[in-house]
mmCIF file of C-alpha atoms and ligand atoms in Angstrom:
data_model
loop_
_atom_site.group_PDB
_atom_site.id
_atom_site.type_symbol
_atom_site.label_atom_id
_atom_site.label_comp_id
_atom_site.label_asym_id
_atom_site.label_seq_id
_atom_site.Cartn_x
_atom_site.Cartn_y
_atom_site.Cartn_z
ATOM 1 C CA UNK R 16 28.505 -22.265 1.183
ATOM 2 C CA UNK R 17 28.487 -22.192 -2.831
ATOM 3 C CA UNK R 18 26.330 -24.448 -4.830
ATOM 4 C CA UNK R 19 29.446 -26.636 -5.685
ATOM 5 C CA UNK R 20 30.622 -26.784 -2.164
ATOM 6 C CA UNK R 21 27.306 -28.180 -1.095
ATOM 7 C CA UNK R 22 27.557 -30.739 -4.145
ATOM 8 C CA UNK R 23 30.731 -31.837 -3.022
ATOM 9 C CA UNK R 24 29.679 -31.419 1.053
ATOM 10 C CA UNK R 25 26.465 -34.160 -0.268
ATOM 11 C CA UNK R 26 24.372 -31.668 1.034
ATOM 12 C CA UNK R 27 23.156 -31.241 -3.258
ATOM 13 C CA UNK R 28 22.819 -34.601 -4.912
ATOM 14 C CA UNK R 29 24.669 -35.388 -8.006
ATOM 15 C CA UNK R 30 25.040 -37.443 -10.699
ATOM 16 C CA UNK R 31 29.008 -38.460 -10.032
ATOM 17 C CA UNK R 32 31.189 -39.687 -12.993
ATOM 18 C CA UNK R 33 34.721 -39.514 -11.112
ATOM 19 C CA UNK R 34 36.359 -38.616 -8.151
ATOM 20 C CA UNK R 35 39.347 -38.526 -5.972
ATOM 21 C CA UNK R 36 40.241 -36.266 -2.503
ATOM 22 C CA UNK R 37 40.617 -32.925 -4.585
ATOM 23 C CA UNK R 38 38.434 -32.853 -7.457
ATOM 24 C CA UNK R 39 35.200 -33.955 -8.191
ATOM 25 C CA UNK R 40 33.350 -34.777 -11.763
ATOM 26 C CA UNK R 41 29.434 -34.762 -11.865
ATOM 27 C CA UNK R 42 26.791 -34.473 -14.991
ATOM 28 C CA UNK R 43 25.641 -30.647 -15.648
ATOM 29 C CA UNK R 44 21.647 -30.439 -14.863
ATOM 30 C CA UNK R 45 20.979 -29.079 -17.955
ATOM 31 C CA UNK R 46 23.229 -30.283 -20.510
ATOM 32 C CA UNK R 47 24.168 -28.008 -23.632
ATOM 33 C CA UNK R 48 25.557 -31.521 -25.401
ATOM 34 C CA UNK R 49 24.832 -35.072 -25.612
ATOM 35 C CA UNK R 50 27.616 -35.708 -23.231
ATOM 36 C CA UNK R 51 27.907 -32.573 -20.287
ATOM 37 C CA UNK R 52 30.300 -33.073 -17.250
ATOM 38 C CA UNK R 53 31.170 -30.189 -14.663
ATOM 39 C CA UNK R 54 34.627 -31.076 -13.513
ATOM 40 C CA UNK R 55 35.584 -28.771 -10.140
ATOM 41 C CA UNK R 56 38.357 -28.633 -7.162
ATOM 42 C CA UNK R 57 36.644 -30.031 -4.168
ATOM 43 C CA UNK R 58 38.142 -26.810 -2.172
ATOM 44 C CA UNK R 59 36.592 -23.757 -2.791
ATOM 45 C CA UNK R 60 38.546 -21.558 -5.741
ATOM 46 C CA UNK R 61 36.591 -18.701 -7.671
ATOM 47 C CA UNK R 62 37.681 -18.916 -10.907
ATOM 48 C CA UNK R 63 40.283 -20.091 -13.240
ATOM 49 C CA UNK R 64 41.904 -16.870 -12.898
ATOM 50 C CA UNK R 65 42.552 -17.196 -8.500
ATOM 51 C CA UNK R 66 43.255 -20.827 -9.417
ATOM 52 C CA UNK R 67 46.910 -21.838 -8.156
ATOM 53 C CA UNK R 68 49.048 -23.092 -10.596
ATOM 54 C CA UNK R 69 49.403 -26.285 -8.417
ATOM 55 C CA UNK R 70 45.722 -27.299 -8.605
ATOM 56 C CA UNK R 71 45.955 -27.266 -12.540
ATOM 57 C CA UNK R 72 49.199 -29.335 -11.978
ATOM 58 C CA UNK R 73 46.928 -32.078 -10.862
ATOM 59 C CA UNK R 74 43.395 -31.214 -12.167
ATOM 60 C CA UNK R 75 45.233 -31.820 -15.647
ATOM 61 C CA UNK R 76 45.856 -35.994 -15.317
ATOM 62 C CA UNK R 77 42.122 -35.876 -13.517
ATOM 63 C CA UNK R 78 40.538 -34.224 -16.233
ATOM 64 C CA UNK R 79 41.984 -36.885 -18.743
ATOM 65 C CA UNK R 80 41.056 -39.337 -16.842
ATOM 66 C CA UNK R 81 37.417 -38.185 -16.730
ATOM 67 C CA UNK R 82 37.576 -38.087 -20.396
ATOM 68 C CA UNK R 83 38.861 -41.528 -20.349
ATOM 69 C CA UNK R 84 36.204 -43.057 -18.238
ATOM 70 C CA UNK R 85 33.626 -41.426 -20.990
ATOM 71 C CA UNK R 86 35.348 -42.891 -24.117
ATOM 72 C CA UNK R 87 35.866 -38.911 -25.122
ATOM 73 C CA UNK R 88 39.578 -39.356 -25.423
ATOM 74 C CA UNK R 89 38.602 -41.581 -28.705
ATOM 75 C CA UNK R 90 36.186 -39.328 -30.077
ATOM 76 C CA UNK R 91 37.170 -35.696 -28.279
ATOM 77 C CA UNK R 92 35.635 -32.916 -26.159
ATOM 78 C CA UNK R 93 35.722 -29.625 -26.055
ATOM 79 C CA UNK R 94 36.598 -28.153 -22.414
ATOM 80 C CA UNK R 95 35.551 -24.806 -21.230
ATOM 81 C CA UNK R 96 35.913 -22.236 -18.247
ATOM 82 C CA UNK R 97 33.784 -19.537 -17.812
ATOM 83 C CA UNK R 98 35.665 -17.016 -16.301
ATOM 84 C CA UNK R 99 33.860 -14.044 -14.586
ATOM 85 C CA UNK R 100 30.985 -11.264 -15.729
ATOM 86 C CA UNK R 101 32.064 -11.135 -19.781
ATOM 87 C CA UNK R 102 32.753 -15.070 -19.707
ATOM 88 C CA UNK R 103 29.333 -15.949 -18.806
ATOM 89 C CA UNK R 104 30.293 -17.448 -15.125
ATOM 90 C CA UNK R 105 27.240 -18.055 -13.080
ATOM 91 C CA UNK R 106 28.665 -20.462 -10.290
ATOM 92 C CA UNK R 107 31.552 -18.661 -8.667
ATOM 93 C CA UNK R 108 33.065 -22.011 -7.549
ATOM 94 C CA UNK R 109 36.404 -23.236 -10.479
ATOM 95 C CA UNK R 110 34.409 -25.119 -13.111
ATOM 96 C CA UNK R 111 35.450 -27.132 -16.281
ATOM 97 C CA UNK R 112 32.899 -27.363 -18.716
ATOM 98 C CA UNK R 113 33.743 -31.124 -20.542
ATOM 99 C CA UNK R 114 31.358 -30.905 -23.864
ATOM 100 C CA UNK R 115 31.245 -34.221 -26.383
ATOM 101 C CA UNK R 116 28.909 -36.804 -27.644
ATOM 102 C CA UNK R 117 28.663 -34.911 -30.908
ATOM 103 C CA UNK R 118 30.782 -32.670 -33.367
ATOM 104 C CA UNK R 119 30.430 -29.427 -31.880
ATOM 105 C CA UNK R 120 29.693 -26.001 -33.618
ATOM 106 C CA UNK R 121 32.328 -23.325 -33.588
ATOM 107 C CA UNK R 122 33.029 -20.418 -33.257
ATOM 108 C CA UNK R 123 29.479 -19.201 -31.438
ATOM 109 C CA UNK R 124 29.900 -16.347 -29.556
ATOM 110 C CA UNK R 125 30.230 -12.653 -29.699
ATOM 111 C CA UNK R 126 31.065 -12.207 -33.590
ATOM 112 C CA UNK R 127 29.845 -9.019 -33.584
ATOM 113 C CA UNK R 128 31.566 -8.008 -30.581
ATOM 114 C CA UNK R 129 34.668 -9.485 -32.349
ATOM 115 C CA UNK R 130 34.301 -7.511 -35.497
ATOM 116 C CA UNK R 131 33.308 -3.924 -33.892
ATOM 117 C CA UNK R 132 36.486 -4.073 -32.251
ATOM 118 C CA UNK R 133 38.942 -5.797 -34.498
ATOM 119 C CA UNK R 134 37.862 -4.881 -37.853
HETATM 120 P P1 5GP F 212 28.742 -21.418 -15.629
HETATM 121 O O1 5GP F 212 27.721 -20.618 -16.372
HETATM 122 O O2 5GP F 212 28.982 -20.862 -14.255
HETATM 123 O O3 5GP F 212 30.003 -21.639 -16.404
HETATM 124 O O4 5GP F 212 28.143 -22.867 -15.495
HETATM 125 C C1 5GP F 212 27.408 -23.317 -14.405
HETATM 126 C C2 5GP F 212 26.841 -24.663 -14.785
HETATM 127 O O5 5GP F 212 26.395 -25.299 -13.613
HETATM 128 C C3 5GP F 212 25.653 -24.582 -15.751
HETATM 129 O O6 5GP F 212 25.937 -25.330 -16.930
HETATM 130 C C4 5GP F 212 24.505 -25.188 -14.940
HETATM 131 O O7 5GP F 212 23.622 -25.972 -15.734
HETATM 132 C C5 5GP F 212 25.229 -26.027 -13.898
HETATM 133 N N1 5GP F 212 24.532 -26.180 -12.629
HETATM 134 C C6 5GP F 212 23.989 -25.175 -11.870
HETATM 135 N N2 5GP F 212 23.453 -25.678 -10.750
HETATM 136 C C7 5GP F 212 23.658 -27.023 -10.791
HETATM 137 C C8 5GP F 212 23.329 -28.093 -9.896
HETATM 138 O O8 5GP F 212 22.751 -27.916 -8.823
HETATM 139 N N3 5GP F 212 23.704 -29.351 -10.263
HETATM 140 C C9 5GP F 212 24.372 -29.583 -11.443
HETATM 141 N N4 5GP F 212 24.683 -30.866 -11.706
HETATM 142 N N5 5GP F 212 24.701 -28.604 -12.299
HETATM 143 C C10 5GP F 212 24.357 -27.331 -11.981
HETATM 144 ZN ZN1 ZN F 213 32.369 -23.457 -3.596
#
């Protein structure tokens, strides 16, 4: 069983902010903003890119209301997916990244990569 399958089994404790019978929304243990939630499917997916279009259909309205709960709908978020090796995924269990709490820098990443290719 995956790290985030044993979070949502109980078998991990975790700081829960919302939840219903698919998806599950729980502070990241080492936040990269003032405000970090992890926002999964409670069945196991790999990434966004095996996700079913169905499970967005409804992780969509869940996802707002997650932001809702936080007050980041007034003040905004940034939301992120790591998606495999060259997306920096660690957890192979579907994550959502929800960032806020502060204005957020961007862009930050690869640049160089970016340039070598494009440029
Ligand atoms: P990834 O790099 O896969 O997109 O993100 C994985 C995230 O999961 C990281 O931000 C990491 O801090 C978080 N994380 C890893 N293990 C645990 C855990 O046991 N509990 C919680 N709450 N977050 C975790
Ligand atoms: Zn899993």
């Amino acid at each position: 069983m995956c790290i985030f399958c044993k979070i949502v089994a109980g078998e991990i404790p975790s700081n829960k902010v919302h939840e219903n019978d698919e998806f599950l929304a729980f502070h990241d243990i080492n936040p990269k903003a003032p405000i970090h939630i992890l926002i999964i499917p409670k069945q196991h997916i790999e990434n966004f890119q095996s996700c079913p279009g169905e499970v967005m259909a409804n992780m969509t309205p869940f996802i707002q209301e997650v932001a809702k709960k936080l007050d980041l709908d007034k003040t905004g978020y940034r939301l992120i997916t790591n998606n495999g090796e060259d997306g920096g995924q660690e957890v192979m269990h579907l994550h959502f990244h929800m960032l806020g709490g502060a204005k957020l820098s961007w862009p930050y990443q690869a640049i160089e990569k970016v340039a070598k290719k494009y440029m």
